[in-house]
Amino acid sequence: MPAPYKTKVQHAESAHACDTISVKMMDCSALGTLVVNHEPIELIDVRSKKEFAVMHIPGARSVPFDELAAGRIFRRRRATTERVYVVSAGGHARASLATGILRSAGCVNAVPVDGGMKDWVAQGFPLQRKKSSISRAQVFIATAALPIMGAGVAVALREFIAAALLFAIAAVLNLRPNFSPPRRRQRAGRGPTHVMKAACIPNEKEEIA
C-alpha cells in the first residue's frame, strides 16, 4: 500500500521534530513581565488568523503555523540574532515546532513560550481583544426602521390623546349639576289628612238644632 499523504504542516512537524527536543522554553510569567514593562521584544503568534483576531498579546504579530510550514517565512525572514518569542494556543509542542522553523529561517534565538495563550489568559496578563463593530447592513436596517418606528409612535400618541380627551369629557358629564325640576309638594288642605280633620269637626247646624 502507498504511504499516506502528508500535508505540508505534518511534513514540517516531522522535519523539525528533532530540533524541538533541545529547545529551551520561555516561562509565560517571565514573558508577561516583559510585556507589562513594555520591553522592546518581538513576539510571533502562530495561531490562526481568526484566533488572533479574537484576542492576542499586545504587540504580537500574527504568523500562522501553516504559513511557516509552507516555507513562506524563508523568503521573507532575514537572519537575526535578536530574541524572538513564539506563542501558540496552548502547551509547547506547536510553539516548539514553529521555533525550529524560525531558526532554520535565520532566527537563531527564537524561543517558544511555555503554556501559550492558555496560560497567558489564566494568569491574567494583558490582552488585546477584538472590538465589536456594526456592519453597514445593520446600520442600513436601523436607519430604514426609524421612519416606521416614528409613524408607530405617532399613531400610539394620537390614540393616547384621543383616549385622554374622551376620559376628560366623561368625567365632566358625570360631575355636571342636576337641573331636573324638584317634585311639587302637596298643598295644605288637600289629601287624606285634611279629610280626616274635616270628619272630626262637629256640624254647627246639628248643635243648634
C-alpha positions as a Markdown table, in Angstrom:
| # | Residue | x | y | z |
|---|---|---|---|---|
| 1 | Met | 0.0 | 0.0 | 0.0 |
| 2 | Pro | 1.3 | 3.5 | -0.7 |
| 3 | Ala | 2.3 | 5.6 | 2.2 |
| 4 | Pro | -0.4 | 8.0 | 3.5 |
| 5 | Tyr | -0.2 | 11.5 | 2.1 |
| 6 | Lys | 1.3 | 14.1 | 4.4 |
| 7 | Thr | 0.2 | 17.7 | 4.5 |
| 8 | Lys | 2.7 | 20.5 | 4.5 |
| 9 | Val | 2.1 | 21.0 | 8.2 |
| 10 | Gln | 2.7 | 17.4 | 9.0 |
| 11 | His | 5.9 | 17.4 | 6.9 |
| 12 | Ala | 7.2 | 20.4 | 8.7 |
| 13 | Glu | 6.4 | 18.9 | 12.1 |
| 14 | Ser | 8.3 | 15.7 | 11.1 |
| 15 | Ala | 11.3 | 17.7 | 9.7 |
| 16 | His | 11.7 | 19.8 | 12.8 |
| 17 | Ala | 10.8 | 17.2 | 15.4 |
| 18 | Cys | 14.5 | 16.6 | 16.3 |
| 19 | Asp | 15.1 | 20.3 | 16.8 |
| 20 | Thr | 12.3 | 20.7 | 19.4 |
| 21 | Ile | 14.0 | 18.3 | 21.9 |
| 22 | Ser | 16.7 | 20.7 | 22.9 |
| 23 | Val | 14.7 | 24.0 | 22.6 |
| 24 | Lys | 14.7 | 26.0 | 25.8 |
| 25 | Met | 11.2 | 27.2 | 26.8 |
| 26 | Met | 10.3 | 30.8 | 27.9 |
| 27 | Asp | 8.2 | 30.9 | 31.0 |
| 28 | Cys | 4.8 | 32.6 | 30.5 |
| 29 | Ser | 5.1 | 34.7 | 33.6 |
| 30 | Ala | 8.5 | 35.9 | 32.6 |
| 31 | Leu | 7.2 | 37.0 | 29.2 |
| 32 | Gly | 4.3 | 38.7 | 31.0 |
| 33 | Thr | 6.8 | 40.8 | 32.9 |
| 34 | Leu | 8.5 | 41.9 | 29.7 |
| 35 | Val | 5.2 | 42.9 | 28.1 |
| 36 | Val | 3.9 | 44.7 | 31.1 |
| 37 | Asn | 7.2 | 46.7 | 31.3 |
| 38 | His | 6.9 | 47.5 | 27.6 |
| 39 | Glu | 10.3 | 45.9 | 26.8 |
| 40 | Pro | 11.2 | 46.0 | 23.1 |
| 41 | Ile | 10.7 | 42.4 | 22.2 |
| 42 | Glu | 9.4 | 40.6 | 19.1 |
| 43 | Leu | 6.5 | 38.3 | 19.6 |
| 44 | Ile | 5.1 | 35.9 | 17.0 |
| 45 | Asp | 1.7 | 34.3 | 17.4 |
| 46 | Val | 1.4 | 31.1 | 15.3 |
| 47 | Arg | -2.3 | 30.5 | 15.9 |
| 48 | Ser | -4.8 | 31.0 | 13.1 |
| 49 | Lys | -5.9 | 34.4 | 11.9 |
| 50 | Lys | -9.3 | 34.0 | 13.4 |
| 51 | Glu | -7.9 | 33.1 | 16.8 |
| 52 | Phe | -5.5 | 36.0 | 16.6 |
| 53 | Ala | -8.3 | 38.4 | 15.7 |
| 54 | Val | -10.4 | 37.4 | 18.7 |
| 55 | Met | -7.6 | 38.1 | 21.2 |
| 56 | His | -3.9 | 38.2 | 21.3 |
| 57 | Ile | -1.0 | 39.5 | 23.4 |
| 58 | Pro | -0.4 | 43.3 | 22.9 |
| 59 | Gly | 2.4 | 43.9 | 20.4 |
| 60 | Ala | 2.3 | 40.3 | 18.9 |
| 61 | Arg | 2.4 | 39.7 | 15.2 |
| 62 | Ser | 0.3 | 37.1 | 13.5 |
| 63 | Val | 2.2 | 34.5 | 11.5 |
| 64 | Pro | 0.0 | 31.3 | 11.3 |
| 65 | Phe | 1.8 | 28.0 | 11.6 |
| 66 | Asp | 0.5 | 27.0 | 8.1 |
| 67 | Glu | 2.5 | 29.9 | 6.6 |
| 68 | Leu | 5.6 | 28.8 | 8.5 |
| 69 | Ala | 5.3 | 25.2 | 7.3 |
| 70 | Ala | 4.7 | 26.3 | 3.7 |
| 71 | Gly | 8.1 | 27.9 | 3.6 |
| 72 | Arg | 6.9 | 31.5 | 3.1 |
| 73 | Ile | 8.9 | 32.6 | 6.1 |
| 74 | Phe | 12.1 | 31.5 | 4.4 |
| 75 | Arg | 11.5 | 34.0 | 1.6 |
| 76 | Arg | 10.6 | 36.9 | 3.9 |
| 77 | Arg | 12.6 | 36.4 | 7.0 |
| 78 | Arg | 16.1 | 37.9 | 7.4 |
| 79 | Ala | 18.7 | 36.4 | 9.6 |
| 80 | Thr | 18.8 | 38.0 | 13.0 |
| 81 | Thr | 20.3 | 37.3 | 16.4 |
| 82 | Glu | 17.5 | 39.1 | 18.3 |
| 83 | Arg | 15.3 | 37.2 | 20.7 |
| 84 | Val | 12.0 | 36.2 | 19.1 |
| 85 | Tyr | 9.3 | 34.7 | 21.3 |
| 86 | Val | 6.8 | 32.2 | 19.8 |
| 87 | Val | 3.3 | 31.8 | 21.2 |
| 88 | Ser | 0.8 | 29.1 | 20.3 |
| 89 | Ala | -2.7 | 28.2 | 21.5 |
| 90 | Gly | -1.6 | 26.0 | 24.4 |
| 91 | Gly | 1.1 | 23.8 | 25.6 |
| 92 | His | 4.5 | 23.9 | 23.8 |
| 93 | Ala | 4.5 | 21.3 | 21.1 |
| 94 | Arg | 3.4 | 23.5 | 18.2 |
| 95 | Ala | 5.3 | 26.5 | 19.5 |
| 96 | Ser | 8.5 | 24.4 | 19.6 |
| 97 | Leu | 7.9 | 23.2 | 16.0 |
| 98 | Ala | 7.4 | 26.8 | 14.9 |
| 99 | Thr | 10.6 | 27.8 | 16.7 |
| 100 | Gly | 12.5 | 25.2 | 14.8 |
| 101 | Ile | 11.2 | 26.5 | 11.5 |
| 102 | Leu | 12.2 | 30.1 | 12.5 |
| 103 | Arg | 15.6 | 29.0 | 13.5 |
| 104 | Ser | 16.1 | 27.4 | 10.1 |
| 105 | Ala | 15.0 | 30.7 | 8.5 |
| 106 | Gly | 17.6 | 32.6 | 10.4 |
| 107 | Cys | 16.1 | 33.5 | 13.8 |
| 108 | Val | 18.7 | 31.7 | 15.7 |
| 109 | Asn | 17.4 | 33.0 | 19.1 |
| 110 | Ala | 13.8 | 32.1 | 18.6 |
| 111 | Val | 12.3 | 30.8 | 21.8 |
| 112 | Pro | 8.9 | 29.1 | 22.4 |
| 113 | Val | 6.6 | 30.3 | 25.2 |
| 114 | Asp | 5.6 | 27.5 | 27.6 |
| 115 | Gly | 1.9 | 27.3 | 28.1 |
| 116 | Gly | 0.9 | 29.6 | 25.2 |
| 117 | Met | -2.2 | 31.7 | 25.3 |
| 118 | Lys | -3.9 | 29.3 | 27.6 |
| 119 | Asp | -1.5 | 30.1 | 30.5 |
| 120 | Trp | -1.3 | 33.7 | 29.5 |
| 121 | Val | -5.1 | 34.2 | 29.9 |
| 122 | Ala | -5.2 | 32.1 | 33.1 |
| 123 | Gln | -2.6 | 34.3 | 34.7 |
| 124 | Gly | -4.5 | 37.5 | 33.9 |
| 125 | Phe | -1.9 | 39.2 | 31.7 |
| 126 | Pro | -3.0 | 42.0 | 29.3 |
| 127 | Leu | -5.0 | 41.1 | 26.2 |
| 128 | Gln | -5.9 | 42.9 | 23.1 |
| 129 | Arg | -9.5 | 41.9 | 22.2 |
| 130 | Lys | -11.5 | 42.3 | 19.0 |
| 131 | Lys | -13.6 | 45.4 | 19.1 |
| 132 | Ser | -17.3 | 44.9 | 18.3 |
| 133 | Ser | -18.2 | 46.7 | 15.1 |
| 134 | Ile | -21.6 | 47.4 | 13.5 |
| 135 | Ser | -21.8 | 46.3 | 9.9 |
| 136 | Arg | -23.2 | 48.5 | 7.1 |
| 137 | Ala | -26.2 | 46.2 | 6.7 |
| 138 | Gln | -27.1 | 46.7 | 10.4 |
| 139 | Val | -26.8 | 50.5 | 10.0 |
| 140 | Phe | -28.9 | 50.4 | 6.9 |
| 141 | Ile | -31.6 | 48.4 | 8.6 |
| 142 | Ala | -31.6 | 50.6 | 11.7 |
| 143 | Thr | -31.9 | 53.7 | 9.5 |
| 144 | Ala | -34.7 | 52.3 | 7.4 |
| 145 | Ala | -36.6 | 51.3 | 10.6 |
| 146 | Leu | -36.6 | 54.8 | 12.0 |
| 147 | Pro | -39.5 | 56.2 | 9.9 |
| 148 | Ile | -41.6 | 53.2 | 10.6 |
| 149 | Met | -40.9 | 53.5 | 14.3 |
| 150 | Gly | -41.7 | 57.2 | 14.2 |
| 151 | Ala | -45.0 | 56.5 | 12.5 |
| 152 | Gly | -45.9 | 53.9 | 15.0 |
| 153 | Val | -45.1 | 56.3 | 17.9 |
| 154 | Ala | -47.2 | 59.0 | 16.3 |
| 155 | Val | -50.2 | 56.7 | 15.9 |
| 156 | Ala | -49.8 | 55.5 | 19.5 |
| 157 | Leu | -49.6 | 59.1 | 20.7 |
| 158 | Arg | -52.6 | 60.1 | 18.7 |
| 159 | Glu | -54.7 | 57.3 | 20.2 |
| 160 | Phe | -53.5 | 58.1 | 23.7 |
| 161 | Ile | -54.5 | 61.8 | 23.3 |
| 162 | Ala | -58.0 | 60.7 | 22.0 |
| 163 | Ala | -58.5 | 58.4 | 24.9 |
| 164 | Ala | -57.5 | 61.1 | 27.3 |
| 165 | Leu | -60.0 | 63.5 | 25.8 |
| 166 | Leu | -62.8 | 61.0 | 26.0 |
| 167 | Phe | -62.0 | 60.3 | 29.6 |
| 168 | Ala | -62.0 | 64.0 | 30.4 |
| 169 | Ile | -65.4 | 64.5 | 28.7 |
| 170 | Ala | -66.9 | 61.6 | 30.5 |
| 171 | Ala | -65.6 | 63.0 | 33.8 |
| 172 | Val | -67.1 | 66.4 | 33.1 |
| 173 | Leu | -70.5 | 64.9 | 32.2 |
| 174 | Asn | -70.5 | 62.8 | 35.3 |
| 175 | Leu | -69.9 | 65.8 | 37.6 |
| 176 | Arg | -72.4 | 68.2 | 36.0 |
| 177 | Pro | -75.2 | 69.5 | 38.4 |
| 178 | Asn | -78.7 | 68.0 | 38.3 |
| 179 | Phe | -81.1 | 70.6 | 36.8 |
| 180 | Ser | -84.2 | 68.5 | 36.8 |
| 181 | Pro | -87.2 | 70.3 | 38.5 |
| 182 | Pro | -87.9 | 69.3 | 42.0 |
| 183 | Arg | -91.1 | 67.4 | 42.9 |
| 184 | Arg | -94.1 | 69.5 | 43.9 |
| 185 | Arg | -95.3 | 69.3 | 47.4 |
| 186 | Gln | -98.9 | 68.7 | 48.2 |
| 187 | Arg | -100.8 | 71.8 | 49.1 |
| 188 | Ala | -102.2 | 72.2 | 52.6 |
| 189 | Gly | -105.9 | 71.3 | 53.0 |
| 190 | Arg | -105.8 | 68.5 | 50.4 |
| 191 | Gly | -105.2 | 64.9 | 50.7 |
| 192 | Pro | -106.2 | 62.3 | 53.3 |
| 193 | Thr | -105.0 | 64.3 | 56.3 |
| 194 | His | -107.5 | 67.1 | 55.5 |
| 195 | Val | -110.3 | 64.7 | 55.1 |
| 196 | Met | -109.6 | 63.1 | 58.5 |
| 197 | Lys | -109.5 | 66.5 | 60.2 |
| 198 | Ala | -112.8 | 67.5 | 58.5 |
| 199 | Ala | -114.5 | 64.4 | 59.7 |
| 200 | Cys | -113.7 | 65.3 | 63.3 |
| 201 | Ile | -115.2 | 68.8 | 63.2 |
| 202 | Pro | -118.9 | 68.8 | 64.5 |
| 203 | Asn | -121.6 | 70.2 | 62.4 |
| 204 | Glu | -122.7 | 73.6 | 63.8 |
| 205 | Lys | -126.2 | 73.2 | 62.4 |
| 206 | Glu | -126.7 | 70.0 | 64.2 |
| 207 | Glu | -125.6 | 71.5 | 67.6 |
| 208 | Ile | -128.0 | 74.4 | 67.2 |
| 209 | Ala | -130.8 | 72.1 | 66.5 |
